[in-house]
XYZ file of C-alpha atoms in Angstrom:
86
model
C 10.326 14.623 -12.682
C 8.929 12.988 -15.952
C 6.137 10.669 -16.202
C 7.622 7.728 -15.803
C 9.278 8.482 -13.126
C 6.637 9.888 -11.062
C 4.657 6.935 -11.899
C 6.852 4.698 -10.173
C 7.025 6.673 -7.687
C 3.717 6.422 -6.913
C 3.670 2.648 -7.286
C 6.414 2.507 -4.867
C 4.855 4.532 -2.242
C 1.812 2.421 -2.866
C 3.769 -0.609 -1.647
C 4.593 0.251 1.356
C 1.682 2.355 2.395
C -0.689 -1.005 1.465
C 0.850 -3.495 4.502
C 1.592 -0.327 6.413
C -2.129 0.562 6.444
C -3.890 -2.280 6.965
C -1.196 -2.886 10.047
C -2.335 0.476 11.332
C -6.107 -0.311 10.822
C -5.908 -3.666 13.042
C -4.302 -1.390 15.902
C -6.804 0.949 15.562
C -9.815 -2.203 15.606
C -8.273 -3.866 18.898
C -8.263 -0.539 20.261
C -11.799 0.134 19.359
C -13.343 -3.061 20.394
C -11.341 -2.808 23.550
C -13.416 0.651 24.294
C -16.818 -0.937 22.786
C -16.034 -4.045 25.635
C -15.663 -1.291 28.253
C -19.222 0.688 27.227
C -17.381 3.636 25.761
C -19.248 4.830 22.489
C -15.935 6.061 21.314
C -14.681 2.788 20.331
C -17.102 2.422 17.332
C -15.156 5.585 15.986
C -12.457 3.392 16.227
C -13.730 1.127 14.026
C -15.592 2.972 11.405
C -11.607 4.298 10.913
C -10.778 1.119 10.737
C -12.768 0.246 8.367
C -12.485 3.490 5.712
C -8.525 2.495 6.368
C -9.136 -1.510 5.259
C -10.982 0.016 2.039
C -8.740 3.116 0.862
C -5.749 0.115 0.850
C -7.703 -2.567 -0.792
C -8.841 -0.102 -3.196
C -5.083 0.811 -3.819
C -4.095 -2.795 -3.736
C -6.336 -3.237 -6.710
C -5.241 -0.455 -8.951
C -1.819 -0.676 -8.107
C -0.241 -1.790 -11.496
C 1.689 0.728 -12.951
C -0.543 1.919 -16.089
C 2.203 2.719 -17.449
C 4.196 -0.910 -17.742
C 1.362 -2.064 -19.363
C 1.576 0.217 -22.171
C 5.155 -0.553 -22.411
C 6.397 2.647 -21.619
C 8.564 1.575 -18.752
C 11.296 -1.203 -20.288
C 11.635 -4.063 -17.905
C 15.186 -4.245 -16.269
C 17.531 -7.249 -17.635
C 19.172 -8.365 -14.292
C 22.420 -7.942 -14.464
C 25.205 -10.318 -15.052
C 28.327 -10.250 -12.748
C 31.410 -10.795 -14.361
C 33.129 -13.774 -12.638
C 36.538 -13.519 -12.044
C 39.277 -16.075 -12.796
């Protein structure tokens, strides 16, 4: 796997694992407040997950460009024209 390929890769992964995350991390916050409601000391566990979870996918929301685009590297795709039949 070259370089550009891994790098998109990456960036693809990134995509889904951003909404995917932060999805998982508002489970995980319900669930914690739920247990901080009920007096269990567990529940702020919960939600210092919850937050390191909202921060690792913010932080990769804001370096997700692909480096590599930007250089140029990576041609952008020319969509593609059907051919239209008579």
């Amino acid at each position: 796997m070259n370089e550009v390929d891994r790098a998109e890769l990456i960036q693809s992964v990134k995509a889904f694992a951003i909404p995917a995350s932060l999805f998982l991390s508002c489970v995980i916050l319900a669930g914690g407040v739920f247990l901080i409601y009920n007096g269990y000391a567990l529940g702020w566990a919960f939600a210092a997950t919850s937050a390191i979870i909202q921060i690792t996918a913010f932080t990769a929301f804001i370096r997700f460009q692909n480096k590599l685009r930007v250089a140029g590297r990576i041609p952008e795709e020319k969509p593609r024209v059907e051919a239209q039949s008579k």
